[in-house]
Coordinates of C-alpha atoms in Angstrom, one line a residue:
Chain F
X2 CA 15.9 -19.9 -41.7
X3 CA 14.2 -16.6 -41.1
X4 CA 17.2 -14.5 -41.6
X5 CA 18.1 -15.8 -45.0
X6 CA 14.6 -15.3 -46.4
X7 CA 14.6 -11.8 -45.0
X8 CA 17.9 -11.0 -46.7
X9 CA 16.9 -12.6 -50.0
X10 CA 13.8 -10.5 -50.3
X11 CA 15.8 -7.3 -50.2
X12 CA 18.9 -8.5 -52.1
X13 CA 17.9 -7.5 -55.6
X14 CA 16.3 -4.1 -55.0
X15 CA 19.3 -3.2 -52.8
X16 CA 21.7 -4.2 -55.5
X17 CA 19.9 -2.0 -58.0
X18 CA 19.8 0.9 -55.5
X19 CA 23.5 0.5 -54.8
X20 CA 24.3 0.5 -58.5
X21 CA 22.2 3.6 -59.1
X22 CA 23.9 5.4 -56.2
X23 CA 27.3 4.4 -57.5
X24 CA 26.6 5.7 -61.0
X25 CA 25.4 8.9 -59.4
X26 CA 28.3 9.4 -57.0
X27 CA 31.1 8.4 -59.3
X28 CA 29.9 10.7 -62.1
X29 CA 32.8 13.2 -61.9
X30 CA 35.2 10.3 -62.4
X31 CA 33.4 9.1 -65.5
X32 CA 33.7 12.7 -66.7
X33 CA 37.4 12.6 -65.9
X34 CA 38.0 9.5 -67.9
X35 CA 35.9 10.7 -70.8
X36 CA 37.7 14.1 -70.9
X37 CA 41.2 12.9 -70.5
X38 CA 41.2 10.9 -73.7
X39 CA 39.8 13.7 -75.8
X40 CA 41.9 16.0 -78.0
X41 CA 42.0 19.7 -77.2
X42 CA 39.5 20.5 -80.0
X43 CA 37.0 18.0 -78.7
X44 CA 36.8 19.6 -75.3
X45 CA 34.9 22.7 -76.4
X46 CA 32.3 21.2 -78.6
X47 CA 28.6 21.7 -78.2
X48 CA 26.8 19.5 -77.3
X49 CA 29.5 17.7 -75.3
X50 CA 29.6 13.9 -75.8
X51 CA 31.0 11.0 -73.7
X52 CA 33.1 8.9 -76.1
X53 CA 36.1 10.6 -77.7
X54 CA 36.3 10.3 -81.5
X55 CA 39.9 9.2 -81.3
X56 CA 41.6 8.2 -78.1
X57 CA 44.3 10.9 -77.5
X58 CA 46.8 8.9 -75.5
X59 CA 49.5 11.4 -76.3
X60 CA 47.8 13.7 -73.6
X61 CA 49.7 11.6 -71.1
X62 CA 53.0 12.3 -72.7
X63 CA 52.3 15.9 -73.2
X64 CA 51.1 16.6 -69.7
X65 CA 54.1 14.8 -68.2
X66 CA 56.8 16.8 -70.0
X67 CA 55.4 19.9 -71.7
X68 CA 53.1 20.7 -68.8
X69 CA 55.6 20.0 -66.0
X70 CA 53.6 17.2 -64.4
X71 CA 56.9 15.5 -63.8
X72 CA 58.1 18.3 -61.7
X73 CA 54.9 18.5 -59.7
X74 CA 55.1 14.8 -59.0
X75 CA 58.7 15.0 -57.9
X76 CA 57.8 17.9 -55.5
X77 CA 54.8 16.2 -54.1
X78 CA 56.9 13.1 -53.4
X79 CA 59.6 15.1 -51.7
X80 CA 57.2 17.0 -49.5
X81 CA 55.2 13.8 -48.8
X82 CA 58.3 11.8 -47.8
X83 CA 59.7 14.7 -45.8
X84 CA 56.4 15.1 -43.9
X85 CA 56.3 11.4 -43.2
X86 CA 59.9 11.3 -42.0
X87 CA 59.5 14.3 -39.7
X88 CA 56.2 12.8 -38.3
X89 CA 57.9 9.5 -37.5
X90 CA 60.9 10.9 -35.6
X91 CA 58.8 13.3 -33.6
X92 CA 55.7 11.1 -33.0
X93 CA 57.4 7.9 -31.9
X94 CA 59.1 9.1 -28.7
X95 CA 56.1 11.4 -27.9
X96 CA 53.5 8.7 -28.3
X97 CA 55.6 6.2 -26.4
X98 CA 56.0 8.6 -23.5
X99 CA 52.3 9.3 -23.3
X100 CA 51.4 5.6 -23.5
X101 CA 54.0 4.3 -21.0
X102 CA 54.9 7.0 -18.4
X103 CA 52.9 8.6 -15.7
X104 CA 53.8 12.3 -15.5
X105 CA 52.4 15.6 -14.6
X106 CA 50.6 17.2 -17.6
X107 CA 49.8 14.0 -19.3
X108 CA 46.1 14.5 -19.6
X109 CA 46.6 18.1 -20.8
X110 CA 48.7 16.8 -23.6
X111 CA 46.0 14.2 -24.5
X112 CA 43.4 16.9 -24.5
X113 CA 45.5 19.2 -26.7
X114 CA 46.2 16.5 -29.1
X115 CA 42.6 15.9 -29.6
X116 CA 41.7 19.6 -29.7
X117 CA 44.4 20.4 -32.3
X118 CA 42.9 18.0 -34.7
X119 CA 39.9 20.2 -34.9
X120 CA 41.6 23.3 -36.0
X121 CA 41.7 24.5 -39.6
X122 CA 45.1 25.6 -40.7
X123 CA 43.4 28.7 -42.2
X124 CA 43.2 30.1 -38.7
X125 CA 46.9 30.5 -38.4
X126 CA 47.8 30.8 -42.0
X127 CA 48.4 34.5 -41.9
X128 CA 50.7 34.4 -38.9
X129 CA 52.4 31.3 -40.3
X130 CA 53.0 33.3 -43.4
X131 CA 54.7 36.0 -41.4
X132 CA 56.9 33.4 -39.6
X133 CA 57.8 31.8 -42.8
X134 CA 58.8 35.1 -44.4
X135 CA 61.1 35.7 -41.4
X136 CA 62.6 32.2 -41.5
X137 CA 62.9 32.4 -45.3
X138 CA 60.8 29.3 -45.8
X139 CA 58.7 30.6 -48.7
X140 CA 59.1 28.7 -51.9
X141 CA 61.0 25.9 -50.1
X142 CA 60.2 22.2 -49.6
X143 CA 61.1 22.6 -46.0
X144 CA 58.4 25.1 -45.5
X145 CA 55.8 22.8 -46.9
X146 CA 57.1 19.9 -44.9
X147 CA 57.0 21.8 -41.6
X148 CA 53.5 23.2 -42.3
X149 CA 52.1 19.8 -43.2
X150 CA 53.8 18.2 -40.2
X151 CA 52.2 20.6 -37.8
X152 CA 48.8 19.6 -39.0
X153 CA 49.4 15.8 -39.2
X154 CA 51.4 15.4 -36.0
X155 CA 48.5 15.5 -33.5
X156 CA 46.6 12.8 -35.3
X157 CA 49.7 10.5 -35.9
X158 CA 50.7 10.9 -32.2
X159 CA 47.2 10.1 -31.1
X160 CA 47.2 7.1 -33.3
X161 CA 50.5 5.8 -32.2
X162 CA 49.6 6.5 -28.6
X163 CA 46.6 4.2 -29.1
X164 CA 48.8 1.4 -30.5
X165 CA 51.4 1.6 -27.8
X166 CA 48.9 1.7 -25.1
X167 CA 47.3 -1.5 -26.4
X168 CA 50.5 -3.5 -26.2
X169 CA 50.5 -5.5 -22.9
X170 CA 53.1 -4.2 -20.4
X171 CA 54.2 -7.7 -19.7
X172 CA 55.9 -8.0 -23.1
X173 CA 58.1 -5.0 -22.2
X174 CA 58.7 -6.2 -18.6
X175 CA 59.9 -9.5 -20.0
X176 CA 62.3 -7.7 -22.2
X177 CA 63.6 -5.5 -19.3
X178 CA 64.2 -8.6 -17.2
X179 CA 66.2 -10.1 -20.1
X180 CA 68.4 -7.0 -19.8
X181 CA 66.9 -4.7 -22.4
X182 CA 67.2 -1.0 -21.8
X183 CA 64.2 1.3 -22.1
X184 CA 65.4 2.6 -25.5
X185 CA 66.1 -1.0 -26.4
X186 CA 62.6 -2.1 -25.7
X187 CA 61.2 0.8 -27.6
X188 CA 63.3 -0.1 -30.7
X189 CA 63.3 -3.9 -30.5
X190 CA 59.9 -4.6 -29.0
X191 CA 57.4 -1.7 -29.1
X192 CA 58.0 -0.4 -32.6
X193 CA 57.9 -3.9 -34.3
X194 CA 54.7 -4.8 -32.4
X195 CA 53.1 -1.4 -33.3
X196 CA 54.3 -1.6 -36.9
X197 CA 50.8 -1.7 -38.4
X198 CA 50.0 1.5 -36.5
X199 CA 53.2 3.1 -37.6
X200 CA 52.5 2.3 -41.2
X201 CA 49.0 3.8 -40.9
X202 CA 50.4 7.0 -39.4
X203 CA 53.1 7.2 -42.1
X204 CA 50.6 6.8 -44.9
X205 CA 48.2 9.2 -43.3
X206 CA 51.0 11.8 -43.1
X207 CA 52.0 11.2 -46.7
X208 CA 48.5 11.4 -48.1
X209 CA 47.7 14.6 -46.1
X210 CA 50.8 16.3 -47.5
X211 CA 50.1 15.0 -51.0
X212 CA 46.6 16.4 -50.9
X213 CA 47.6 19.8 -49.4
X214 CA 46.5 22.8 -51.4
X215 CA 46.3 25.5 -48.8
X216 CA 49.9 25.6 -47.8
X217 CA 51.2 25.4 -51.3
X218 CA 48.8 28.1 -52.4
X219 CA 50.0 30.4 -49.5
X220 CA 53.7 29.6 -49.4
X221 CA 54.7 28.6 -53.0
X222 CA 55.0 31.0 -55.9
X223 CA 57.8 29.5 -58.0
X224 CA 56.5 26.9 -60.5
X225 CA 59.6 24.6 -60.0
X226 CA 58.6 24.2 -56.3
X227 CA 54.8 23.6 -56.8
X228 CA 53.4 20.3 -55.6
X229 CA 50.7 18.5 -57.6
X230 CA 47.6 20.1 -56.3
X231 CA 48.8 23.7 -56.9
X232 CA 50.5 22.7 -60.2
X233 CA 47.3 21.2 -61.5
X234 CA 45.4 24.2 -60.4
X235 CA 47.6 26.2 -62.7
X236 CA 45.8 24.6 -65.6
X237 CA 42.6 26.4 -64.6
X238 CA 43.0 29.6 -66.7
X239 CA 41.2 32.9 -66.2
X240 CA 39.4 32.6 -69.6
X241 CA 39.7 29.0 -70.6
X242 CA 41.1 25.8 -69.1
X243 CA 42.8 22.9 -70.8
X244 CA 40.5 20.3 -69.3
X245 CA 42.0 17.4 -71.2
X246 CA 45.3 18.2 -69.6
X247 CA 43.8 18.8 -66.2
X248 CA 41.9 15.6 -66.2
X249 CA 44.9 13.5 -67.3
X250 CA 47.0 15.1 -64.5
X251 CA 44.2 14.6 -62.0
X252 CA 43.9 10.9 -63.0
X253 CA 47.6 10.4 -62.5
X254 CA 47.7 12.3 -59.3
X255 CA 44.8 10.3 -57.8
X256 CA 46.2 6.8 -58.4
X257 CA 48.9 6.8 -55.7
X258 CA 46.7 8.4 -53.1
X259 CA 43.8 6.0 -53.8
X260 CA 46.1 3.0 -53.5
X261 CA 47.6 4.3 -50.3
X262 CA 44.2 5.2 -48.9
X263 CA 42.8 1.8 -49.4
X264 CA 45.7 0.3 -47.5
X265 CA 44.9 2.2 -44.4
X266 CA 41.2 2.8 -44.8
X267 CA 40.0 0.4 -42.1
X268 CA 42.5 1.7 -39.5
X269 CA 41.8 5.2 -40.4
X270 CA 38.1 4.9 -39.9
X271 CA 38.5 3.2 -36.5
X272 CA 41.2 5.6 -35.5
X273 CA 38.9 8.5 -36.3
X274 CA 35.7 7.4 -35.0
X275 CA 35.0 3.9 -33.6
X276 CA 37.9 4.2 -31.2
X277 CA 35.9 7.0 -29.7
X278 CA 33.0 4.8 -29.0
X279 CA 34.7 2.3 -26.8
X280 CA 35.8 5.1 -24.4
Chain H
X2 CA 64.6 21.6 -7.3
X3 CA 64.8 19.6 -4.1
X4 CA 63.5 16.1 -4.4
X5 CA 60.2 15.3 -2.8
X6 CA 59.4 18.9 -1.7
X7 CA 56.3 19.7 -3.7
X8 CA 55.9 16.9 -6.1
X9 CA 58.3 14.0 -6.6
X10 CA 59.3 13.9 -10.2
X11 CA 60.6 10.5 -10.8
X12 CA 63.3 9.5 -13.2
X13 CA 60.6 8.0 -15.4
X14 CA 58.8 11.4 -15.6
X15 CA 62.1 13.1 -16.6
X16 CA 62.5 10.5 -19.3
X17 CA 58.9 11.2 -20.5
X18 CA 59.6 14.9 -20.7
X19 CA 62.7 14.3 -22.6
X20 CA 60.9 12.1 -25.1
X21 CA 58.1 14.7 -25.5
X22 CA 60.4 17.7 -26.0
X23 CA 60.7 17.5 -29.8
X24 CA 56.9 17.3 -30.2
X25 CA 56.2 20.0 -27.7
X26 CA 58.8 22.4 -29.2
X27 CA 57.4 21.8 -32.6
X28 CA 53.8 22.6 -31.5
X29 CA 55.0 25.7 -29.6
X30 CA 56.8 27.1 -32.5
X31 CA 54.4 26.3 -35.3
X32 CA 51.0 26.1 -33.6
X33 CA 50.9 28.0 -30.3
X34 CA 53.1 30.9 -31.3
X35 CA 51.1 31.4 -34.6
X36 CA 47.9 31.4 -32.6
X37 CA 49.2 34.0 -30.2
X38 CA 50.5 36.0 -33.2
X39 CA 47.0 35.9 -34.8
X40 CA 45.5 37.2 -31.6
X41 CA 48.0 40.0 -31.5
X42 CA 47.2 40.9 -35.1
X43 CA 43.6 41.1 -34.3
X44 CA 44.4 43.7 -31.5
X45 CA 46.9 45.7 -33.6
X46 CA 46.8 47.9 -36.6
X47 CA 48.8 46.1 -39.3
X48 CA 50.3 47.3 -42.5
X49 CA 50.0 45.6 -45.9
X50 CA 52.8 43.2 -45.1
X51 CA 51.1 42.0 -41.9
X52 CA 53.5 43.7 -39.6
X53 CA 52.1 45.0 -36.3
X54 CA 52.0 48.8 -36.2
X55 CA 50.2 50.0 -33.1
X56 CA 48.0 48.6 -30.4
X57 CA 44.3 49.5 -31.0
X58 CA 42.6 47.2 -28.5
X59 CA 39.2 45.9 -29.7
X60 CA 38.9 48.5 -32.5
X61 CA 39.4 45.8 -35.2
X62 CA 36.7 43.6 -33.7
X63 CA 34.3 46.5 -33.6
X64 CA 35.1 47.5 -37.2
X65 CA 34.7 44.0 -38.6
X66 CA 31.5 43.3 -36.6
X67 CA 30.0 46.5 -38.0
X68 CA 30.3 45.1 -41.5
X69 CA 27.3 43.3 -42.8
X70 CA 29.5 40.8 -44.7
X71 CA 31.0 39.5 -41.5
X72 CA 27.6 38.5 -40.2
X73 CA 26.5 37.1 -43.6
X74 CA 29.7 35.0 -43.8
X75 CA 29.4 33.8 -40.2
X76 CA 25.7 32.9 -40.7
X77 CA 26.5 31.1 -44.0
X78 CA 29.2 29.1 -42.2
X79 CA 26.6 27.6 -39.9
X80 CA 24.0 27.1 -42.6
X81 CA 26.7 25.5 -44.7
X82 CA 27.7 23.2 -41.9
X83 CA 24.2 22.2 -40.7
X84 CA 22.8 21.5 -44.2
X85 CA 25.8 19.6 -45.4
X86 CA 26.0 17.4 -42.3
X87 CA 22.3 16.6 -42.4
X88 CA 22.5 15.4 -46.0
X89 CA 25.8 13.5 -45.4
X90 CA 24.2 11.7 -42.5
X91 CA 21.1 10.7 -44.4
X92 CA 22.9 9.6 -47.6
X93 CA 25.6 7.9 -45.5
X94 CA 22.9 6.0 -43.7
X95 CA 21.2 4.9 -46.9
X96 CA 24.5 3.6 -48.3
X97 CA 25.4 1.9 -45.0
X98 CA 22.0 0.1 -45.0
X99 CA 22.6 -1.0 -48.6
X100 CA 26.1 -2.3 -47.9
X101 CA 24.7 -4.1 -44.8
X102 CA 22.8 -6.5 -47.1
X103 CA 24.8 -9.4 -48.5
X104 CA 24.4 -9.1 -52.2
X105 CA 26.9 -10.1 -54.9
X106 CA 29.6 -7.5 -55.4
X107 CA 29.1 -5.9 -52.0
X108 CA 32.8 -5.7 -51.3
X109 CA 33.5 -4.0 -54.6
X110 CA 30.6 -1.6 -54.1
X111 CA 32.0 -0.7 -50.7
X112 CA 35.4 0.1 -52.2
X113 CA 33.9 2.2 -55.0
X114 CA 31.8 4.2 -52.5
X115 CA 35.0 5.2 -50.7
X116 CA 36.6 6.8 -53.8
X117 CA 35.2 10.3 -53.3
X118 CA 36.6 10.4 -49.8
X119 CA 39.9 8.8 -50.7
X120 CA 40.5 11.3 -53.5
X121 CA 42.4 14.5 -53.0
X122 CA 39.8 17.2 -52.2
X123 CA 41.5 19.9 -54.3
X124 CA 41.7 17.7 -57.3
X125 CA 38.1 16.4 -57.1
X126 CA 37.0 20.0 -56.7
X127 CA 38.7 20.9 -59.9
X128 CA 37.0 17.9 -61.6
X129 CA 33.7 19.2 -60.3
X130 CA 34.3 22.6 -61.7
X131 CA 34.5 21.0 -65.1
X132 CA 31.5 18.8 -64.4
X133 CA 29.5 21.9 -63.6
X134 CA 30.6 23.8 -66.7
X135 CA 27.5 25.4 -68.1
X136 CA 28.2 25.1 -71.8
X137 CA 30.5 22.1 -72.2
X138 CA 30.0 20.2 -69.0
X139 CA 28.6 16.7 -69.1
X140 CA 26.4 17.2 -66.2
X141 CA 24.1 19.6 -68.0
X142 CA 24.3 17.4 -71.1
X143 CA 23.2 14.4 -69.1
X144 CA 20.3 16.3 -67.5
X145 CA 19.1 17.4 -70.9
X146 CA 19.4 14.0 -72.5
X147 CA 17.6 12.3 -69.6
X148 CA 14.8 14.9 -70.2
X149 CA 15.1 16.2 -66.6
X150 CA 15.4 19.8 -67.7
X151 CA 15.9 21.7 -71.0
X152 CA 17.3 24.8 -69.3
X153 CA 19.9 23.6 -66.8
X154 CA 21.1 26.2 -64.3
X155 CA 24.4 28.1 -64.6
X156 CA 25.7 26.1 -61.7
X157 CA 28.6 28.3 -60.5
X158 CA 27.3 31.5 -62.0
X159 CA 24.3 32.5 -59.8
X160 CA 24.5 33.0 -56.0
X161 CA 22.0 30.4 -55.0
X162 CA 23.1 27.7 -57.4
X163 CA 26.8 28.4 -56.7
X164 CA 26.1 27.8 -53.0
X165 CA 24.2 24.6 -53.7
X166 CA 26.9 23.4 -56.1
X167 CA 29.6 24.0 -53.5
X168 CA 27.8 22.4 -50.7
X169 CA 27.0 19.4 -52.8
X170 CA 30.7 18.8 -53.5
X171 CA 31.4 19.1 -49.8
X172 CA 28.6 16.6 -49.1
X173 CA 29.9 14.3 -51.8
X174 CA 33.3 14.2 -50.2
X175 CA 31.9 13.6 -46.7
X176 CA 29.3 10.8 -47.5
X177 CA 31.7 7.8 -47.5
X178 CA 33.1 8.5 -44.1
X179 CA 29.6 8.6 -42.7
X180 CA 28.6 5.4 -44.6
X181 CA 31.7 3.5 -43.4
X182 CA 31.3 4.5 -39.8
X183 CA 27.6 3.7 -39.8
X184 CA 28.3 0.4 -41.5
X185 CA 30.9 -0.6 -38.9
X186 CA 28.4 0.2 -36.2
X187 CA 25.6 -1.8 -37.9
X188 CA 27.9 -4.8 -38.2
X189 CA 28.7 -4.8 -34.5
X190 CA 25.0 -5.0 -33.6
X191 CA 24.1 -8.6 -32.5
X192 CA 22.4 -10.6 -35.2
X193 CA 20.3 -12.3 -32.5
X194 CA 18.4 -9.1 -31.9
X195 CA 17.2 -9.0 -35.6
X196 CA 16.4 -12.7 -35.5
X197 CA 14.2 -12.5 -32.5
X198 CA 12.5 -9.4 -33.9
X199 CA 11.8 -11.4 -37.1
X200 CA 10.2 -14.1 -35.0
X201 CA 8.0 -11.4 -33.4
X202 CA 7.0 -10.2 -36.9
X203 CA 8.8 -6.9 -36.9
X204 CA 9.2 -5.5 -40.4
X205 CA 12.4 -4.0 -41.8
X206 CA 11.5 -0.4 -41.0
X207 CA 10.7 -1.5 -37.4
X208 CA 14.1 -3.2 -37.1
X209 CA 15.8 -0.1 -38.3
X210 CA 14.1 2.3 -35.9
X211 CA 13.9 0.0 -32.9
X212 CA 17.2 -1.9 -33.1
X213 CA 19.7 -0.4 -35.6
X214 CA 19.2 3.3 -34.8
X215 CA 19.3 3.0 -31.0
X216 CA 22.3 0.6 -31.1
X217 CA 24.5 3.0 -33.2
X218 CA 23.2 6.2 -31.6
X219 CA 26.6 7.0 -30.1
X220 CA 28.5 6.3 -33.3
X221 CA 26.1 8.6 -35.2
X222 CA 26.7 11.3 -32.6
X223 CA 30.5 11.1 -32.9
X224 CA 30.5 10.9 -36.6
X225 CA 28.2 13.9 -37.1
X226 CA 30.3 16.0 -34.6
X227 CA 33.5 15.2 -36.4
X228 CA 31.9 15.8 -39.8
X229 CA 30.6 19.2 -38.6
X230 CA 34.1 20.2 -37.7
X231 CA 35.5 19.2 -41.1
X232 CA 32.6 20.8 -43.0
X233 CA 33.0 24.0 -41.0
X234 CA 36.7 24.0 -41.9
X235 CA 36.3 23.3 -45.5
X236 CA 38.5 25.6 -47.6
X237 CA 39.4 23.7 -50.8
X238 CA 36.0 23.1 -52.2
X239 CA 34.8 26.6 -52.1
X240 CA 38.1 28.3 -53.0
X241 CA 38.6 26.1 -56.0
X242 CA 35.0 26.1 -57.3
X243 CA 34.1 29.7 -56.9
X244 CA 36.7 31.5 -54.8
X245 CA 33.7 32.6 -52.7
X246 CA 31.9 34.2 -55.6
X247 CA 29.8 35.2 -57.4
X248 CA 29.8 38.5 -55.3
X249 CA 30.8 36.8 -52.1
X250 CA 27.7 34.6 -52.2
X251 CA 29.6 31.4 -51.3
X252 CA 32.1 32.8 -48.8
X253 CA 32.2 31.1 -45.4
X254 CA 34.4 32.2 -42.5
X255 CA 37.3 30.0 -43.5
X256 CA 37.5 31.4 -47.1
X257 CA 36.8 34.9 -45.9
X258 CA 39.8 34.7 -43.6
X259 CA 42.1 33.6 -46.4
X260 CA 40.9 36.2 -48.9
X261 CA 41.1 39.1 -46.4
X262 CA 44.7 38.1 -45.6
X263 CA 46.1 37.0 -48.9
X264 CA 44.1 38.8 -51.5
X265 CA 43.0 42.0 -49.9
X266 CA 46.0 42.2 -47.5
X267 CA 43.7 43.3 -44.7
X268 CA 45.6 41.3 -42.1
X269 CA 43.8 42.7 -39.0
X270 CA 40.4 41.8 -40.5
X271 CA 41.6 38.3 -41.3
X272 CA 42.9 38.0 -37.8
X273 CA 39.6 39.1 -36.2
X274 CA 37.7 36.5 -38.2
X275 CA 40.4 33.9 -37.4
X276 CA 40.0 34.6 -33.7
X277 CA 36.2 34.3 -34.0
X278 CA 36.6 31.0 -35.8
X279 CA 39.1 29.9 -33.3
X280 CA 36.6 30.5 -30.5
X281 CA 33.8 28.7 -32.3
X282 CA 36.1 25.7 -33.0
X283 CA 37.3 25.8 -29.4
X284 CA 33.8 25.4 -28.1
X285 CA 33.1 22.7 -30.6
X286 CA 36.3 20.7 -29.7
X287 CA 36.0 21.1 -26.0
X288 CA 32.5 19.6 -26.3
X289 CA 34.0 16.8 -28.4
X290 CA 36.8 16.1 -26.0
X291 CA 34.4 16.0 -23.1
X292 CA 32.3 13.4 -25.0
X293 CA 35.4 11.5 -26.0
X294 CA 36.9 11.2 -22.5
X295 CA 33.6 10.5 -20.8
X296 CA 34.3 7.6 -18.6
X297 CA 37.5 6.7 -20.3
X298 CA 39.8 4.9 -17.8
X299 CA 42.8 5.5 -20.0
X300 CA 43.3 9.0 -18.4

């Protein structure tokens, strides 16, 4: 077959190129793994080397307790779950309404949902700060949850709208005939059928909150309230940084978000872009 | 309101409005009101707490636009975006082409390529800061031991290298998205096209330029547009790597807004730049929305 010979000829060079690209692009992670197992004396040695002399596994224990990583993790989990929860309760009714009802202003809402995904939170960060001062939301979990929800809600609503709209109306009509109320169909039919979409939306909200740095930087001053990103940033000192602690913390903070990301990666890509192509 | 007078609002529509109320309220309080507030701040004199003092019209705009740094920062925002998106597109395309060939370990490679995108941007920016370290960083050590250079640059210490270093991190984060989207596009192209091209003796480059590229034209367009917006809005990379330094050489609009507000407490200046950025993004996103909804029967 023509196709197979064509493929075969390129297989090996492509494999090598891919390997080279991977080595190049994953470089910072190799550095992370090398650094996180070094002792504090080994960090500042010239010339630097890759393999630690003795594997300093106690870095993990130290960073968790002494360096407050435990507290940063807890805060990130609280803010992440809060953002996820708030997203779900606001987005479900909204997305359902847009997908299933005809009403005046529907297309305006769709346009705004799309447009709002384009805005950087930095644009409103100074006024949001003023509002948070007045509502006494600085240094609170609620403040971070609200801020993160504002900037995830448009995408999650958009995503759920897509899922709801793709469910055939007949399924709902059948349920209505069987005596299900509108709310009943939403809860018993629509949400279970759109469950994969809902999971994607939830994980997206959680990840975005987990990765937030800007809101934490702007609204959190008290160390006991700092989420991971800002907490780890505290390791960066004015004169010197404890890179072995920073890299251990980075490693631990990246694991959950990588796992979650891989769960929704396919839906995320299509939600972000290829959905746009079918239109 | 009397029923059926101007527009009949059915029971269904009322239901829809009720379901939308939480979302709309939320956006009004935490999105639209702040936007209005920023616009107000840009038109008022503000004190160091960001409280509106007195109305000064466009004075703030005139003052900010007379500063050279404003234009430098705005220009840099565009250079930053254009350069980064071009490199992301090219590298993303190369990776997508690689992953489109069926070699052993392709699935694993695809997963590994995603890691920079899947990682938390602030955290990877901190990692890069260590990678770039002039004296103790493993990047310079690697460059020296590979014999590429004996005098590696002080990556984050000189204006030009700092800019290049920051833009590279932004590119590095953005490549996987491009690669994945392009790959998805390539895999939806009919295999028959390639087979008949092979029969006609078209080589690989010919197939790429005459079949692949035209087939995924629209995907490339959407992906680059989205990526431009994200790149333009990037805050974390620059702030964490250089805080806009040295001497403001890596500041773009987004970081300049933040620094004017939170570091220099010049709230009106920050608001002016925010409004300018808002307008730029507005034009961008209207354009995007137009493309998105073009011929979409869902509306």
